[in-house]
mmCIF file of C-alpha atoms and ligand atoms in Angstrom:
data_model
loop_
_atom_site.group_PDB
_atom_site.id
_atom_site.type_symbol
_atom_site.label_atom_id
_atom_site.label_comp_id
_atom_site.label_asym_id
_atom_site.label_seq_id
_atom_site.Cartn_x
_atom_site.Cartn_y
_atom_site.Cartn_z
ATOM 1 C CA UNK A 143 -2.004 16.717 29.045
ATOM 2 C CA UNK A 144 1.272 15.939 30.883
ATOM 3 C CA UNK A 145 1.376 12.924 33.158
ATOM 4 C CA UNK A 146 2.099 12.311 37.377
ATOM 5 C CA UNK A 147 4.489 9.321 36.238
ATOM 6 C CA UNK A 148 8.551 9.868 36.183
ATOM 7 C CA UNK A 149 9.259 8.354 32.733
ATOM 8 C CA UNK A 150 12.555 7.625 34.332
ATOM 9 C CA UNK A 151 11.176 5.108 36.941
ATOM 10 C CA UNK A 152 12.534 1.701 36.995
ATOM 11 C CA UNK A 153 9.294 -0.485 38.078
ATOM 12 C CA UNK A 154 7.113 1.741 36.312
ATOM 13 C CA UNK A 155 4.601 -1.501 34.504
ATOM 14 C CA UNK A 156 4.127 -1.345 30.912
ATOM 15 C CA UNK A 157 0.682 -0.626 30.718
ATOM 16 C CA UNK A 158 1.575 2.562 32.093
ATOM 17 C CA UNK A 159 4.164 2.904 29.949
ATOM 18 C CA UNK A 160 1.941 2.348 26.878
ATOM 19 C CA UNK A 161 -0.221 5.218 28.536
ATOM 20 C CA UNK A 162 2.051 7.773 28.186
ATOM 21 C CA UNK A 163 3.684 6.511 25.061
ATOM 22 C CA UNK A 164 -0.146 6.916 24.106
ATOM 23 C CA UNK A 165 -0.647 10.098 25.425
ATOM 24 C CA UNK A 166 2.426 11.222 23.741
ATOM 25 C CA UNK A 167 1.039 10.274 20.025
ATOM 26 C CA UNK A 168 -2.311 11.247 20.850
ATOM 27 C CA UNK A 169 -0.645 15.019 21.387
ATOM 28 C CA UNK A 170 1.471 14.908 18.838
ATOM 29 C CA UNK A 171 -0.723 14.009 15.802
ATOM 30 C CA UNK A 172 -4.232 15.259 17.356
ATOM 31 C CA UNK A 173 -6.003 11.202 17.135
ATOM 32 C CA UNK A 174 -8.370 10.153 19.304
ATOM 33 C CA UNK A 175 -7.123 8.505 22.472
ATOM 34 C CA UNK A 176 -8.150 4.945 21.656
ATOM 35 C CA UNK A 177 -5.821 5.103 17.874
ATOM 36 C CA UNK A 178 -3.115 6.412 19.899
ATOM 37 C CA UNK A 179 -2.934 3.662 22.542
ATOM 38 C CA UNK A 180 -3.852 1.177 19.291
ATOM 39 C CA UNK A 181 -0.170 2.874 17.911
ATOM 40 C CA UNK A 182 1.354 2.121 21.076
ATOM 41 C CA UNK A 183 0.732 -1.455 21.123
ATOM 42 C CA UNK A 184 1.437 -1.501 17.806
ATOM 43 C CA UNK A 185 4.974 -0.232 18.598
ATOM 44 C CA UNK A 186 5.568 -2.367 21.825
ATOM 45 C CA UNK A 187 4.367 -5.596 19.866
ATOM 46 C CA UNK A 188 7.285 -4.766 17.517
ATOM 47 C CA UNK A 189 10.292 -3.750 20.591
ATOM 48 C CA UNK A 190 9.332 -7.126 22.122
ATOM 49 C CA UNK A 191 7.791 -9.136 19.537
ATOM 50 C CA UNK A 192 5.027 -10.165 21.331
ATOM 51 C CA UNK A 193 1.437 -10.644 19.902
ATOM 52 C CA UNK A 194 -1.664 -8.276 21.211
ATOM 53 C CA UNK A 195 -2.426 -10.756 24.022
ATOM 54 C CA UNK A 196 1.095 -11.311 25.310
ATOM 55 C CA UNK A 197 1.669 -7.703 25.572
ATOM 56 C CA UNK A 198 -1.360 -8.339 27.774
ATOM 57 C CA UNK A 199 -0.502 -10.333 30.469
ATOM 58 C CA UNK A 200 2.603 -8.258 30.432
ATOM 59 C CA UNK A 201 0.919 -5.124 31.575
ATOM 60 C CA UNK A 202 1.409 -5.349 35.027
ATOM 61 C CA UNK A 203 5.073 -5.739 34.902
ATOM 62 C CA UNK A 204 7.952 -3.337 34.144
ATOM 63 C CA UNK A 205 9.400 -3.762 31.142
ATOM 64 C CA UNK A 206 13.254 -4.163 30.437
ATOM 65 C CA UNK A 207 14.977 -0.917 30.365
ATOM 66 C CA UNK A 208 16.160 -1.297 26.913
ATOM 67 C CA UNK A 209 12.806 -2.279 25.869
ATOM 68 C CA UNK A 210 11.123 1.157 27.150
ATOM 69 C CA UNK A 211 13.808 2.851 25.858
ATOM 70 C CA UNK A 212 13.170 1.734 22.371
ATOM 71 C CA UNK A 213 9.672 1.478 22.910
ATOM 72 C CA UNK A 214 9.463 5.605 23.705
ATOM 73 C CA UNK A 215 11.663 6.351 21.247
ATOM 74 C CA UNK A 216 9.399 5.225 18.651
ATOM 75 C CA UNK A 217 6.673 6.912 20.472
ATOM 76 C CA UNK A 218 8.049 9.454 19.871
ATOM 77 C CA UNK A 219 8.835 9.436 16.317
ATOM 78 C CA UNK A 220 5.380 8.886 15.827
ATOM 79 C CA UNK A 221 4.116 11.271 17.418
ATOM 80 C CA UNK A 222 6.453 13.337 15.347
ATOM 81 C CA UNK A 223 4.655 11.967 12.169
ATOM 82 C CA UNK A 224 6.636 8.877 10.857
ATOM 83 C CA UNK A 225 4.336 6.328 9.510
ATOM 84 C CA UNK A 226 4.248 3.481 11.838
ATOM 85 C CA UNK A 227 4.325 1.219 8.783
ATOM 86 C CA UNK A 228 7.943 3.055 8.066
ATOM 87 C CA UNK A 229 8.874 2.533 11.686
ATOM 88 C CA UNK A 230 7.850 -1.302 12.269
ATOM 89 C CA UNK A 231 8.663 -2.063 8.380
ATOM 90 C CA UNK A 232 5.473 -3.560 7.357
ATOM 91 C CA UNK A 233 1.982 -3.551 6.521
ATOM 92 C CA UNK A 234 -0.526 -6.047 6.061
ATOM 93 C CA UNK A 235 -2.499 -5.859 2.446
ATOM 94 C CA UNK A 236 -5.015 -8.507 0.967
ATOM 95 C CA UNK A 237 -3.793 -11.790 2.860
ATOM 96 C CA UNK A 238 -0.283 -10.987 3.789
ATOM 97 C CA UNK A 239 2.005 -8.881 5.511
ATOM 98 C CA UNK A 240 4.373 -6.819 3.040
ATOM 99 C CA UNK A 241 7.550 -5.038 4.158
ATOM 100 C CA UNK A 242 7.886 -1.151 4.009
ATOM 101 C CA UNK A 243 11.133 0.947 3.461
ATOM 102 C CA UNK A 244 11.394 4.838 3.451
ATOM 103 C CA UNK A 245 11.006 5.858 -0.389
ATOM 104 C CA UNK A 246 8.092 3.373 -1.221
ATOM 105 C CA UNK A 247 4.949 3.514 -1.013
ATOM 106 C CA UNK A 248 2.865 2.087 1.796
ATOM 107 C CA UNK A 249 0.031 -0.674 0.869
ATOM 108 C CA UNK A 250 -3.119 0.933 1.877
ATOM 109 C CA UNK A 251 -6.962 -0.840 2.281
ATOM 110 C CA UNK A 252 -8.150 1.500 -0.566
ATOM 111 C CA UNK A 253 -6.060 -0.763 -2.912
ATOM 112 C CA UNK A 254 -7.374 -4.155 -2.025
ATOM 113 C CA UNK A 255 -10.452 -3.121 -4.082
ATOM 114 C CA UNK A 256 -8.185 -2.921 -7.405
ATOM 115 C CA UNK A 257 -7.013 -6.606 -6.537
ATOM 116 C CA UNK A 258 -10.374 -7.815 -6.080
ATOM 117 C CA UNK A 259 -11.569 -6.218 -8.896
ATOM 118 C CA UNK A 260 -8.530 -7.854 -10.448
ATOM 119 C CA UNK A 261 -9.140 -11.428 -9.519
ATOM 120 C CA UNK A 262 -12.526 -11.571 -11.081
ATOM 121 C CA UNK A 263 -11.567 -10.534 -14.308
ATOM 122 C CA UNK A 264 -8.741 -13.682 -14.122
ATOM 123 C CA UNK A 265 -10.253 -16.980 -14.308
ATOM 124 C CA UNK A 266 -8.644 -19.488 -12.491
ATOM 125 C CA UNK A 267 -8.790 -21.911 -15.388
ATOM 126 C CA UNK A 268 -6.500 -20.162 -17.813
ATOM 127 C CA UNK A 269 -2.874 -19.136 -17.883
ATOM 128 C CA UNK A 270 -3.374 -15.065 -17.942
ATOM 129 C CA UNK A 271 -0.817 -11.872 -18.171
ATOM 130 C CA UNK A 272 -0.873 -9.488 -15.829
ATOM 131 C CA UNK A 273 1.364 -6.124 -15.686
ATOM 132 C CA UNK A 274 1.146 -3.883 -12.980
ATOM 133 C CA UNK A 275 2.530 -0.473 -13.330
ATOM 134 C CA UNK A 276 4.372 1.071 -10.512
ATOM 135 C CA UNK A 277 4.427 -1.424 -8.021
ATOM 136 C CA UNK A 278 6.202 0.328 -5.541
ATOM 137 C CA UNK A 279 6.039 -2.456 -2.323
ATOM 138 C CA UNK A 280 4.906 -4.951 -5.286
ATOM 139 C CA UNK A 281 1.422 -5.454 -2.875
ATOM 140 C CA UNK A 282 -0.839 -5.862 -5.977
ATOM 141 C CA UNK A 283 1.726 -7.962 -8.529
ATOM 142 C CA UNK A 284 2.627 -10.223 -5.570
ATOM 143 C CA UNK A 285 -1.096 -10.415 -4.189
ATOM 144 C CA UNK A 286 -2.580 -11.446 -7.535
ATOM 145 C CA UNK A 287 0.349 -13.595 -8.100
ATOM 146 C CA UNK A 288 -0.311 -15.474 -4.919
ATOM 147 C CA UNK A 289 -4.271 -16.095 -5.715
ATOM 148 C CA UNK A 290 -3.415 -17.191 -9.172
ATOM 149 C CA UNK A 291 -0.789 -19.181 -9.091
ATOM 150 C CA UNK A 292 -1.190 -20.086 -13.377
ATOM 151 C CA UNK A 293 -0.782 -16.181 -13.968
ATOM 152 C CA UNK A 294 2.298 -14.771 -15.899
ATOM 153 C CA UNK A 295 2.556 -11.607 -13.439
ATOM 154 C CA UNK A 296 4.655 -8.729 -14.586
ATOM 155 C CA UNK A 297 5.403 -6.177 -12.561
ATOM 156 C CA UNK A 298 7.332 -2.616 -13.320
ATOM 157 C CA UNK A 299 8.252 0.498 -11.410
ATOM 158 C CA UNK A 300 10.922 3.240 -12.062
ATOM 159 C CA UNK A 301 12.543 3.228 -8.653
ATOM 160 C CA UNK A 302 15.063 0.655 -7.735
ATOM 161 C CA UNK A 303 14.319 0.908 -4.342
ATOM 162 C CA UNK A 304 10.633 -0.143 -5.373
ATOM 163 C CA UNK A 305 12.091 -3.120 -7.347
ATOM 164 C CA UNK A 306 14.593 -4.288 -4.480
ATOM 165 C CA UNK A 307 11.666 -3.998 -2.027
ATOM 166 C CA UNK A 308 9.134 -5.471 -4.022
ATOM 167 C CA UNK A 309 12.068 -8.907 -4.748
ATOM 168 C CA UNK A 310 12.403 -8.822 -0.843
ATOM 169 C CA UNK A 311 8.525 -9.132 -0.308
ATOM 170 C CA UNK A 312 8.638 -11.980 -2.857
ATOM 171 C CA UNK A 313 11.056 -13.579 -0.393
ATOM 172 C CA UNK A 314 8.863 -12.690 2.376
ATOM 173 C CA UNK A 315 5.346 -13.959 0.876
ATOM 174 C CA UNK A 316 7.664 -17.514 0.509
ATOM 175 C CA UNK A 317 8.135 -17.398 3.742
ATOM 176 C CA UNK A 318 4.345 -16.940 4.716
ATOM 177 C CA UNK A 319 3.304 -19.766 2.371
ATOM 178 C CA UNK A 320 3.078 -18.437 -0.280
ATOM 179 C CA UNK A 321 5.684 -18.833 -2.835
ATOM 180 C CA UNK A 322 5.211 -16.737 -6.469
ATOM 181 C CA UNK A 323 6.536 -15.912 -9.352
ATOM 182 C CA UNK A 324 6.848 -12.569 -10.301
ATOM 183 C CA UNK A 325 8.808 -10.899 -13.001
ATOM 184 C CA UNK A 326 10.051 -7.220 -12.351
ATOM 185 C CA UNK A 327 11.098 -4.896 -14.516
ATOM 186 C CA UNK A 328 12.813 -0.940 -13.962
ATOM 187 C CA UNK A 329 11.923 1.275 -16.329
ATOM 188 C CA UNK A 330 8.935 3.839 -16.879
ATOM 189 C CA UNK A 331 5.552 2.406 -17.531
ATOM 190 C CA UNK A 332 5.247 0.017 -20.273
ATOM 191 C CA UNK A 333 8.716 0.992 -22.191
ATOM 192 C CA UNK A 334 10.812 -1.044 -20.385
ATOM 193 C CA UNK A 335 8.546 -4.280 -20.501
ATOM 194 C CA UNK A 336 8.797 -6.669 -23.134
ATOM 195 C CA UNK A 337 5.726 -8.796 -23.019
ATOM 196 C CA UNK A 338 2.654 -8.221 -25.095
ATOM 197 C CA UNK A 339 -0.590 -9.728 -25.719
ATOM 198 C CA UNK A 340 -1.493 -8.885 -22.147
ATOM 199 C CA UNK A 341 -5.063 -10.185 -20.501
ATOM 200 C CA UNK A 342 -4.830 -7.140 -17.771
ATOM 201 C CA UNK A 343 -3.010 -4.057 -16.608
ATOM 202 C CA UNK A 344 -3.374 -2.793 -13.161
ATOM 203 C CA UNK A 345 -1.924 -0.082 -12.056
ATOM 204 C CA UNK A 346 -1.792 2.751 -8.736
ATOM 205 C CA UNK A 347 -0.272 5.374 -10.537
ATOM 206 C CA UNK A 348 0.532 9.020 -8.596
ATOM 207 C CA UNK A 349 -2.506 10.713 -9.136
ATOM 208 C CA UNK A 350 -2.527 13.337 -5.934
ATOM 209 C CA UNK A 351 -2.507 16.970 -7.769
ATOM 210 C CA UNK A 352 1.200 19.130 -6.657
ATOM 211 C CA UNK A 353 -1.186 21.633 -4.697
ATOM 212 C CA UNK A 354 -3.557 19.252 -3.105
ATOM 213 C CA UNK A 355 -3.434 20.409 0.965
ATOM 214 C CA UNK A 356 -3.552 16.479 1.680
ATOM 215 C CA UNK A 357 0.017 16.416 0.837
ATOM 216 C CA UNK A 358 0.631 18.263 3.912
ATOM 217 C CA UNK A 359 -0.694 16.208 6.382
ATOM 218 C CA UNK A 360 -0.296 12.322 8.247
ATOM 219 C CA UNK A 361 1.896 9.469 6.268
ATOM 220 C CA UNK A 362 2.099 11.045 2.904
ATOM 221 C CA UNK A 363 4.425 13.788 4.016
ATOM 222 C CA UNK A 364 7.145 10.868 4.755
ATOM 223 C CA UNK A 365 6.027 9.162 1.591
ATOM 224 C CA UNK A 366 7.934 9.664 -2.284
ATOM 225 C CA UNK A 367 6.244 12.341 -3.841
ATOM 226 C CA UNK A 368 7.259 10.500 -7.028
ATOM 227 C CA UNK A 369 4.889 7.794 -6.061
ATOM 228 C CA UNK A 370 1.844 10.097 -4.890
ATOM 229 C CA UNK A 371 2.431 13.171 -7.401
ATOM 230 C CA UNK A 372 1.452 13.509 -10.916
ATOM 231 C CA UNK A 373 1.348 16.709 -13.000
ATOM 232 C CA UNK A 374 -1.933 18.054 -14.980
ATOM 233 C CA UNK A 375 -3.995 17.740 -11.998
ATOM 234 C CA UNK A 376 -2.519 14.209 -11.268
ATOM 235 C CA UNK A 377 -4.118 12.968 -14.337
ATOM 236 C CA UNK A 378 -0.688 12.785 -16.093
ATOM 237 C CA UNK A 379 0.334 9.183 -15.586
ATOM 238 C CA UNK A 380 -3.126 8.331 -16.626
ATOM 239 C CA UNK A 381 -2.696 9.614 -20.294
ATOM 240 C CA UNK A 382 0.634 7.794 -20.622
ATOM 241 C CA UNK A 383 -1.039 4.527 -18.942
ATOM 242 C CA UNK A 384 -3.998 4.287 -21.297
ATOM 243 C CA UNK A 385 -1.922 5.618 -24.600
ATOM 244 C CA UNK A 386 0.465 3.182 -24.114
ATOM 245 C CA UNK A 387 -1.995 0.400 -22.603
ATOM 246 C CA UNK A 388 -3.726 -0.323 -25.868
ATOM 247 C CA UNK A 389 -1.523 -1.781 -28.280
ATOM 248 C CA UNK A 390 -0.011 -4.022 -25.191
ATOM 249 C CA UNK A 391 -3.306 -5.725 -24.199
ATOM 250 C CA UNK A 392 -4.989 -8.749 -26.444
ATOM 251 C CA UNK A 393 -8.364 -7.783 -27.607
ATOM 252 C CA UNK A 394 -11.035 -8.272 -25.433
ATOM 253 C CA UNK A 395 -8.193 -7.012 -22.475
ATOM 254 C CA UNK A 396 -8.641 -4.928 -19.480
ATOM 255 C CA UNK A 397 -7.001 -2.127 -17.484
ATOM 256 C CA UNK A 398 -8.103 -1.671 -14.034
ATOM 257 C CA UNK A 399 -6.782 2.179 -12.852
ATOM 258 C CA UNK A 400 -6.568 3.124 -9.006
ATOM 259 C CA UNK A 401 -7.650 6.913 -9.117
ATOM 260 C CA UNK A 402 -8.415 9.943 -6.475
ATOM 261 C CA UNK A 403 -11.623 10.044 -5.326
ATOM 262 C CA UNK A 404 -12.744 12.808 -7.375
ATOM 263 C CA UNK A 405 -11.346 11.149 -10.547
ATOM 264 C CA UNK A 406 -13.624 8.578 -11.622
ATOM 265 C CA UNK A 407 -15.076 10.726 -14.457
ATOM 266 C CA UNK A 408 -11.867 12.363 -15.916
ATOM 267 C CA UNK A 409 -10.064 8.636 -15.861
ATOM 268 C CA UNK A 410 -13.383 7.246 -17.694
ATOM 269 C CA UNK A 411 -13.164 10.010 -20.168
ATOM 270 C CA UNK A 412 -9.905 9.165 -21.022
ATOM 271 C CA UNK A 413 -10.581 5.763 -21.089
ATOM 272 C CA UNK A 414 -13.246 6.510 -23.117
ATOM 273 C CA UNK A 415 -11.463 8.443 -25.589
ATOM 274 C CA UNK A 416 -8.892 5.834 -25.877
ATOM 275 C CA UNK A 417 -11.700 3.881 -27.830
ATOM 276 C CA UNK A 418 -11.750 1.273 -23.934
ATOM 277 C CA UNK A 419 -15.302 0.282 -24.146
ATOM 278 C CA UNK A 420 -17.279 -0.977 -20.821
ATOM 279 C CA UNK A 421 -15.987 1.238 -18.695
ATOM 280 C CA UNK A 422 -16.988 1.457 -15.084
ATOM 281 C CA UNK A 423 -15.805 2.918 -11.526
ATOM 282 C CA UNK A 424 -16.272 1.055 -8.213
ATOM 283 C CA UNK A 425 -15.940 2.307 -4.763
ATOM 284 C CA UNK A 426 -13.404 1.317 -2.001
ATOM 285 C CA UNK A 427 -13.901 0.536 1.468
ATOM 286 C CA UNK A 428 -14.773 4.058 2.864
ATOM 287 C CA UNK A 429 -17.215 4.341 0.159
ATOM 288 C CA UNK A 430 -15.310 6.391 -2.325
ATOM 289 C CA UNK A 431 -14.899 6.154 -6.366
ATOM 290 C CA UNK A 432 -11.320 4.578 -6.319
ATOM 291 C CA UNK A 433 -10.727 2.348 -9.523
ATOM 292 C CA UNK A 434 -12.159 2.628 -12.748
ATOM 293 C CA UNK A 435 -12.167 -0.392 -15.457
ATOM 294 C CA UNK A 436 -12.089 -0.467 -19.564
ATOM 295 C CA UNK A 437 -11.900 -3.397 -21.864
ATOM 296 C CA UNK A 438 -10.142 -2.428 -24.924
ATOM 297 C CA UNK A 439 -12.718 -4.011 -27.549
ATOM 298 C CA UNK A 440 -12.195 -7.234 -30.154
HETATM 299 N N1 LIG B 719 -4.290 6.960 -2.058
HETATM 300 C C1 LIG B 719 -3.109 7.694 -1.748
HETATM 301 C C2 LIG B 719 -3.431 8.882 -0.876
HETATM 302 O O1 LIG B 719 -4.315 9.629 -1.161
HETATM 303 C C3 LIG B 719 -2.381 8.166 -2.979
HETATM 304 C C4 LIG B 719 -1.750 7.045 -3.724
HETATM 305 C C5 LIG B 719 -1.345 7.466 -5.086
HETATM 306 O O2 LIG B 719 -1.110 8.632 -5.408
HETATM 307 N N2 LIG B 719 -1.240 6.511 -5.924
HETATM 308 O O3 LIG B 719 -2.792 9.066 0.130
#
């Protein structure tokens, strides 16, 4: 649909703005009108740092030209297909907001589960280990960290991008209250970390099969493959994880395994065969098998 308004008009008001700017994302990715204008704000709330109902009270007036310059520019990256977690630089996940940089990762709700999941298997009482594997934006490691503040957290990731993020969202969870202590480490999976004896391992490992057509649509196209890709049907990573997982946890340990919704019974198999014992899947927000659990036994 193409809109009556001159983009180029000085005292055009910013709700109008956000309109088109709406418009303009709703046509380029195919949403629904309401997400689109949701995007928008999104966008303007980050140009001119106001909150939701500041942008508000705003709507009747014309915004500064620089503002609506920047403002449509990003509209129009995003209606191009650039994450608007990539474009703002953040996310929120669990009970903070996390930054986001090109070549990590973004937090997503499905994940929350796996920290959930995670802080019931850590008692508050004692002074656990935690590892998590591939921490890209360190969301989990720094999320646990922050509810259990006795916890030796570990966390480990290949990319030095991924490590330098997930140090700067350290710095950033400080600054919303919340300071932690988190060790990071740069290497692949458990070869590059020292400590053993370890009470859980969480990990959200690529698991997203090299011909799945999801690759090719929304955020994940702007995303590392290396972070969403795994070979052998995306079960790869998973072998490695639970091979080397065993001799690293204290009996009685856990590992708690984000998967693809279609995964819960190959990741329990090899679980399973790994000798894990009480092993069991549970399902994220939209309902779908997302993280499966094993104990390796006493
Ligand atoms: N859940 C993500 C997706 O399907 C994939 C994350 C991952 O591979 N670890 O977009």
């Amino acid at each position: 649909m193409t809109q009556a308004v001159n983009p180029a008009s000085p005292d055009e008001c910013l709700d109008v703005v956000l309109r088109r700017c709406g418009e303009r994302i709703m046509a380029g990715r195919g949403c629904d009108r309401a997400e689109a204008l949701f995007e928008a704000r999104l966008l303007a709330g980050f140009v001119t740092g106001l909150d939701t109902s500041a942008l508000m009270l705003q709507g009747d007036r014309p915004p500064e030209t620089g503002v609506r310059d920047r403002l449509e520019s990003l509209c129009a990256r995003r209606a191009a297909g650039e994450p608007v977690a990539y474009l703002i630089g953040e996310r929120g996940f669990w009970r903070y907001r996390f930054r986001t940089a090109p070549g990590v990762l973004i937090p997503r709700p499905d994940t929350e589960l796996l920290v959930e999941w995670a802080l019931e298997l850590l008692p508050r009482t004692t002074r656990s280990r935690v590892l998590d594997l591939g921490t890209g934006s360190g969301a989990i490691a720094l999320s646990i960290a922050a509810e259990r503040p006795d916890a030796e957290v570990h966390a480990v990731d290949s990319s030095e991008v991924a490590i330098r993020l997930t140090a700067r969202n350290r710095e950033f969870l400080a600054e919303q209250g919340a300071p932690v202590t988190v060790r990071l480490w740069q290497g692949d999976w458990l070869e590059a970390v020292a400590p053993a004896s370890v009470d859980l391992i969480v990990s959200n490992p690529p698991y997203i099969a090299a011909d799945d057509p999801h690759l090719a649509e929304g955020d994940v196209r702007h995303e590392p493959v290396e972070a969403l890709v795994a070979d052998e049907e995306g079960l790869a990573d998973y072998r490695r994880i639970i091979i080397q997982a065993r001799p690293v946890l204290r009996p009685g340990g856990w590992v708690l395994l984000e998967h693809g919704f279609e995964q819960a019974q190959a990741v329990s198999g090899l679980l399973e065969q790994a000798g894990f014992d009480a092993v069991d899947t549970r399902r994220d927000v939209a309902g779908h098998p997302r993280v499966t659990a094993g104990r390796r036994p006493d």
